[in-house]
Short mmCIF file of C-alpha atoms in Angstrom, two decimals:
data_model
loop_
_atom_site.label_atom_id
_atom_site.label_comp_id
_atom_site.label_asym_id
_atom_site.label_seq_id
_atom_site.Cartn_x
_atom_site.Cartn_y
_atom_site.Cartn_z
CA MET A 8 79.43 -10.93 2.50
CA ALA A 9 81.79 -10.77 -0.47
CA SER A 10 80.92 -8.35 -3.26
CA LYS A 11 79.87 -9.71 -6.59
CA ARG A 12 82.42 -9.80 -9.31
CA PHE A 13 82.27 -10.40 -13.05
CA THR A 14 84.90 -12.37 -14.84
CA LEU A 15 85.67 -11.72 -18.51
CA ILE A 16 87.13 -14.76 -20.20
CA PHE A 17 89.37 -14.46 -23.24
CA GLY A 18 89.99 -17.69 -25.05
CA ASP A 19 91.36 -19.18 -28.24
CA ARG A 20 89.04 -21.99 -29.16
CA PRO A 21 91.37 -23.97 -31.39
CA ALA A 22 94.07 -23.93 -28.76
CA ASP A 23 91.67 -24.36 -25.84
CA ASP A 24 93.78 -21.79 -24.07
CA ALA A 25 91.70 -19.31 -22.08
CA GLY A 26 92.49 -16.46 -19.72
CA GLY A 27 90.23 -14.32 -17.51
CA LEU A 28 89.85 -10.78 -16.17
CA THR A 29 87.78 -10.34 -13.05
CA LEU A 30 86.15 -6.86 -12.38
CA PRO A 31 83.99 -5.63 -9.53
CA LEU A 32 80.28 -5.10 -10.32
CA TRP A 33 80.24 -1.28 -9.78
CA ARG A 34 83.16 -0.77 -12.11
CA THR A 35 81.49 -2.92 -14.72
CA LEU A 36 78.28 -0.90 -14.42
CA GLY A 37 80.23 2.38 -14.50
CA VAL A 38 82.01 1.42 -17.67
CA GLY A 39 78.71 0.40 -19.24
CA VAL A 40 76.97 3.63 -18.29
CA CYS A 41 79.87 5.71 -19.60
CA ALA A 42 79.96 3.77 -22.80
CA PHE A 43 76.22 4.40 -23.27
CA THR A 44 75.87 8.02 -22.09
CA LEU A 45 79.03 9.58 -23.55
CA PRO A 46 77.87 9.35 -27.18
CA LEU A 47 74.43 10.55 -26.10
CA LEU A 48 75.83 13.59 -24.32
CA MET A 49 78.09 14.39 -27.25
CA GLY A 50 75.12 14.19 -29.59
CA LEU A 51 73.01 16.41 -27.34
CA GLY A 52 75.83 18.93 -27.05
CA ALA A 53 76.28 19.04 -30.81
CA ARG A 54 72.53 19.42 -31.29
CA TRP A 55 72.36 22.25 -28.74
CA ALA A 56 75.27 24.07 -30.40
CA ALA A 57 73.65 23.69 -33.81
CA HIS A 58 70.30 24.90 -32.45
CA SER A 59 71.95 27.93 -30.79
CA GLU A 60 73.78 28.86 -33.99
CA LEU A 61 70.61 28.41 -36.02
CA GLN A 62 68.69 30.68 -33.62
CA GLN A 63 71.38 33.32 -33.93
CA LEU A 64 71.11 33.13 -37.69
CA ARG A 65 67.33 33.44 -37.46
CA ASP A 66 67.63 36.48 -35.16
CA ALA A 67 70.14 38.10 -37.50
CA ASN A 68 67.91 37.39 -40.50
CA ALA A 69 64.87 38.88 -38.72
CA SER A 70 66.91 41.96 -37.82
CA LEU A 71 68.06 42.35 -41.42
CA GLU A 72 64.51 41.95 -42.70
CA LEU A 73 63.27 44.60 -40.25
CA GLU A 74 66.13 46.92 -41.22
CA ASN A 75 65.50 46.38 -44.92
CA ASP A 76 61.77 47.01 -44.49
CA SER A 77 62.50 50.21 -42.56
CA TYR A 78 65.00 51.22 -45.25
CA ARG A 79 62.47 50.62 -48.01
CA GLN A 80 59.77 52.58 -46.22
CA ALA A 81 62.09 55.50 -45.48
CA THR A 82 63.37 55.51 -49.06
CA LEU A 83 59.84 55.48 -50.48
CA GLN A 84 58.83 58.29 -48.14
CA LEU A 85 61.80 60.44 -49.07
CA SER A 86 61.32 59.74 -52.76
CA SER A 87 57.65 60.73 -52.51
CA GLN A 88 58.60 63.96 -50.76
CA ILE A 89 61.15 64.76 -53.44
CA ALA A 90 58.63 64.09 -56.21
CA ALA A 91 56.06 66.28 -54.45
CA LEU A 92 58.56 69.10 -54.03
CA HIS A 93 59.54 68.90 -57.69
CA SER A 94 55.86 69.14 -58.61
CA VAL A 95 55.41 72.21 -56.43
CA VAL A 96 58.49 73.88 -57.91
CA ASP A 97 57.21 73.23 -61.44
CA ASP A 98 53.79 74.58 -60.49
CA ILE A 99 55.30 77.74 -59.02
CA GLY A 100 57.39 78.17 -62.15
CA GLN A 101 54.29 77.97 -64.33
CA ARG A 102 52.38 80.42 -62.15
CA GLY A 103 55.34 82.76 -62.10
CA GLU A 104 54.48 84.17 -65.51
CA VAL A 105 53.27 87.78 -65.31
CA ASP A 106 51.29 89.92 -67.71
CA PRO A 107 53.43 90.84 -70.76
CA ASP A 108 52.73 94.57 -70.34
CA ALA A 109 53.68 94.41 -66.66
CA SER A 110 56.80 92.39 -67.48
CA ARG A 111 57.83 94.94 -70.09
CA ALA A 112 57.16 97.79 -67.65
CA ILE A 113 59.24 96.10 -64.95
CA ALA A 114 62.16 95.94 -67.38
CA LYS A 115 61.92 99.74 -67.78
CA LEU A 116 62.12 100.41 -64.05
CA PRO A 117 65.46 101.56 -62.60
CA ALA A 118 67.77 98.71 -61.67
CA THR A 119 67.76 99.83 -58.03
CA VAL A 120 63.99 99.33 -57.84
CA ARG A 121 64.12 95.87 -59.41
CA THR A 122 67.00 94.76 -57.18
CA ARG A 123 65.33 96.04 -54.03
CA ALA A 124 62.04 94.36 -54.97
CA MET A 125 63.46 90.99 -56.01
CA GLY A 126 66.09 90.67 -53.28
CA GLY A 127 69.20 88.48 -53.51
CA GLY A 128 68.87 85.35 -55.59
CA GLY A 129 69.82 81.97 -54.22
CA GLY A 130 71.59 79.30 -56.23
CA ALA A 131 70.46 76.28 -54.26
CA ALA A 132 69.19 74.42 -57.30
CA GLY A 133 72.66 74.19 -58.80
CA THR A 134 73.97 72.16 -55.86
CA VAL A 135 71.80 69.11 -56.53
CA VAL A 136 74.17 67.44 -58.99
CA PRO A 137 77.32 67.82 -56.83
CA VAL A 138 75.45 66.34 -53.84
CA ILE A 139 74.42 63.28 -55.86
CA GLY A 140 77.82 62.82 -57.44
CA SER A 141 79.68 63.01 -54.15
CA ALA A 142 77.49 60.45 -52.36
CA PHE A 143 76.94 57.75 -54.96
CA GLY A 144 79.26 54.76 -54.72
CA HIS A 145 78.73 54.33 -50.95
CA ALA A 146 75.80 52.05 -50.15
CA ASP A 147 75.65 53.14 -46.52
CA ALA A 148 75.22 56.79 -47.63
CA ALA A 149 71.90 56.24 -49.42
CA PHE A 150 69.82 57.89 -46.73
CA SER A 151 72.27 60.75 -46.52
CA VAL A 152 72.00 61.30 -50.28
CA LEU A 153 68.21 61.43 -50.23
CA SER A 154 68.17 63.70 -47.20
CA GLU A 155 70.62 66.14 -48.76
CA ILE A 156 68.70 66.19 -52.03
CA LEU A 157 65.49 66.83 -50.13
CA THR A 158 67.13 69.69 -48.24
CA VAL A 159 68.46 71.23 -51.45
CA ILE A 160 65.07 70.98 -53.17
CA GLU A 161 63.35 72.52 -50.16
CA SER A 162 65.82 75.39 -50.29
CA ARG A 163 65.23 75.77 -54.02
CA LEU A 164 61.48 75.70 -53.45
CA MET A 165 61.66 78.51 -50.92
CA SER A 166 63.93 80.52 -53.21
CA VAL A 167 61.67 80.03 -56.21
CA ARG A 168 58.54 80.75 -54.22
CA THR A 169 60.04 83.92 -52.76
CA GLY A 170 61.22 85.06 -56.19
CA VAL A 171 57.82 84.41 -57.75
CA GLU A 172 55.99 86.23 -54.98
CA ARG A 173 58.31 89.22 -55.21
CA ARG A 174 58.06 89.37 -58.97
CA GLN A 175 54.28 89.12 -58.83
CA ALA A 176 54.16 91.87 -56.19
CA LEU A 177 56.41 94.12 -58.27
CA ALA A 178 54.37 93.41 -61.41
CA ALA A 179 51.15 94.30 -59.59
CA ALA A 180 52.72 97.53 -58.32
CA THR A 181 54.16 98.67 -61.65
CA PRO A 182 51.94 101.13 -63.62
CA SER A 183 51.51 99.45 -66.99
CA ILE A 184 48.05 100.33 -68.36
CA TRP A 185 46.45 103.56 -69.56
CA PRO A 186 44.36 105.28 -66.86
CA VAL A 187 41.73 106.42 -69.35
CA PRO A 188 41.13 106.00 -73.09
CA GLY A 189 41.66 109.21 -75.03
CA TRP A 190 44.17 111.13 -77.07
CA LEU A 191 47.42 112.58 -75.82
CA SER A 192 47.04 116.36 -75.78
CA SER A 193 50.34 117.06 -73.99
CA GLY A 194 53.36 114.84 -73.41
CA TYR A 195 56.03 114.61 -70.74
CA GLY A 196 58.85 117.18 -70.81
CA LYS A 197 59.29 120.64 -72.28
CA ARG A 198 56.25 122.36 -73.73
CA TRP A 199 54.56 125.76 -74.10
CA ASP A 200 52.39 126.68 -71.13
CA PRO A 201 48.74 126.78 -72.33
CA PHE A 202 47.97 129.75 -70.06
CA THR A 203 51.05 131.97 -70.43
CA GLY A 204 52.56 130.72 -73.69
CA ASP A 205 55.94 130.51 -71.98
CA PRO A 206 58.14 127.41 -72.20
CA ASN A 207 57.95 125.18 -69.15
CA PHE A 208 58.36 121.58 -68.03
CA HIS A 209 55.31 119.32 -68.04
CA PRO A 210 55.69 116.60 -65.33
CA GLY A 211 53.25 114.11 -66.81
CA LEU A 212 50.77 113.29 -69.55
CA ASP A 213 47.56 115.12 -70.40
CA ILE A 214 45.01 112.67 -71.80
CA SER A 215 41.93 114.34 -73.28
CA ALA A 216 38.70 112.43 -72.64
CA GLY A 217 35.01 113.05 -72.18
CA GLN A 218 33.71 114.77 -69.05
CA GLY A 219 32.83 112.17 -66.39
CA GLN A 220 34.65 109.29 -68.08
CA PRO A 221 35.93 106.74 -65.50
CA VAL A 222 39.61 106.91 -64.55
CA ILE A 223 41.22 103.64 -63.42
CA ALA A 224 44.25 102.84 -61.28
CA THR A 225 47.22 101.74 -63.35
CA ALA A 226 48.55 99.36 -60.66
CA ASP A 227 47.76 97.94 -57.23
CA GLY A 228 48.34 100.20 -54.28
CA THR A 229 46.97 102.35 -51.46
CA VAL A 230 45.28 105.73 -51.92
CA SER A 231 47.46 108.18 -50.00
CA HIS A 232 45.61 111.34 -51.08
CA ALA A 233 42.12 112.07 -52.42
CA ALA A 234 41.31 115.76 -52.14
CA PHE A 235 41.48 119.11 -53.91
CA SER A 236 45.11 120.14 -54.42
CA GLY A 237 45.71 123.57 -56.00
CA SER A 238 46.50 123.53 -59.70
CA TYR A 239 45.92 119.75 -59.83
CA GLY A 240 42.28 120.30 -58.89
CA ASN A 241 40.71 117.13 -57.51
CA LEU A 242 43.75 114.89 -57.13
CA VAL A 243 44.16 111.19 -56.31
CA VAL A 244 47.63 109.95 -55.34
CA VAL A 245 48.28 106.19 -55.17
CA ASP A 246 51.24 104.68 -53.34
CA HIS A 247 52.12 101.39 -55.08
CA GLY A 248 55.00 100.42 -52.81
CA PHE A 249 58.57 99.87 -54.03
CA GLU A 250 58.80 103.73 -54.01
CA ILE A 251 56.42 103.97 -56.99
CA THR A 252 53.66 106.61 -56.93
CA THR A 253 51.06 107.76 -59.48
CA LYS A 254 48.97 110.97 -59.56
CA TYR A 255 45.62 111.58 -61.27
CA GLY A 256 44.62 115.24 -61.54
CA HIS A 257 41.73 117.52 -62.66
CA LEU A 258 39.10 114.91 -61.68
CA SER A 259 35.45 115.97 -61.64
CA ARG A 260 34.80 113.75 -58.59
CA PHE A 261 36.34 110.93 -56.57
CA ALA A 262 35.50 107.24 -56.45
CA VAL A 263 37.95 106.40 -53.63
CA MET A 264 39.08 107.81 -50.30
CA SER A 265 42.42 108.16 -48.58
CA GLY A 266 43.74 104.90 -47.08
CA GLN A 267 41.73 102.68 -49.42
CA GLN A 268 43.38 99.59 -50.92
CA ILE A 269 42.88 99.36 -54.68
CA ARG A 270 43.73 96.99 -57.50
CA ARG A 271 44.85 97.66 -61.05
CA GLY A 272 41.77 98.56 -63.11
CA ASP A 273 39.67 99.85 -60.17
CA VAL A 274 37.84 103.13 -60.84
CA ILE A 275 39.37 105.89 -58.70
CA GLY A 276 37.60 108.95 -60.13
CA TYR A 277 36.12 110.63 -63.19
CA VAL A 278 37.53 112.93 -65.84
CA GLY A 279 36.98 116.64 -65.21
CA SER A 280 38.55 120.07 -65.58
CA THR A 281 39.12 121.16 -61.97
CA GLY A 282 42.16 123.19 -60.95
CA ARG A 283 44.41 124.78 -63.58
CA SER A 284 42.79 123.29 -66.67
CA THR A 285 41.42 124.53 -69.97
CA ASN A 286 39.26 121.53 -70.90
CA PRO A 287 38.23 118.08 -69.60
CA HIS A 288 41.26 115.82 -69.43
CA LEU A 289 43.30 113.69 -67.05
CA HIS A 290 46.70 114.78 -65.86
CA TYR A 291 48.73 111.64 -65.10
CA GLU A 292 52.13 111.47 -63.38
CA VAL A 293 54.49 108.64 -62.37
CA TRP A 294 57.13 108.97 -59.65
CA VAL A 295 59.86 106.36 -59.04
CA ASN A 296 62.40 106.65 -56.22
CA GLY A 297 61.14 110.17 -55.54
CA ARG A 298 61.81 111.32 -59.11
CA LEU A 299 59.51 112.03 -62.02
CA THR A 300 59.43 109.38 -64.77
CA ASN A 301 58.00 109.62 -68.26
CA PRO A 302 54.79 107.53 -68.00
CA LEU A 303 55.12 106.50 -71.64
CA ARG A 304 58.13 104.36 -70.68
CA LEU A 305 55.88 102.11 -68.61
CA LEU A 306 52.54 102.26 -70.42
CA GLY A 307 51.58 99.45 -72.73
CA PRO A 308 49.63 99.85 -75.98
CA LYS A 309 46.11 101.29 -75.70
#
């Protein structure tokens, strides 16, 4: 059986001249299918490419949004930490003020004592501005800037806190108040011995006061001695740390015992006339770095 064929006729009507082109059926169908599907496939391909590109853009946008959100959260967190640290530093600075009498007494201590007590000072706070100046201008260094500032402030905080604590400890340990109210019957230095009349050196202050009047510690410390001690009579010795020691002699009785922790203003004994004494009074000495010091240098006004 002969296969079907299609004949395409080309004609010029006015001239009545016609020609023909005969094609097999399968070729005709093939050409038709190609003519129909090729534009469709091209359209689908273009649509798929556009969809793929759009999805990539969406993924990139979502990634940027997530990164920006993380950036904002981290920045806010670091900023809050910095603000909190600044607040703590300011608070420590305000609390760092010490009693005026103690501050004045500290200034009269030997430089070696102050240096040993305060330790080496750190200059971390001064590095904040260079850190900021060196990092600004680079957007990708924002986190690095905040982290470095935070580190510097933390260092400054520790330095300030350590300095405040040391200064407060030294202020608490520095004898700066009178141990008993009374009048000064004998000062520090050369004098005439009340028993022999010969010139001698008096190692402290004699403060005349009424029998049994309370005697108070002039600074924080630990009682290292509370017992009868020869010419001192009943003697209390307080170790204040920082190689500072005070002695309270001729007491009628004790109010503390050896090893006891005391604070400035605590009663440690009572005025008497025990030992080598002619009348009720308190003998008061101050030792710094193992050497006698004139107590009047450290004592504030009565």
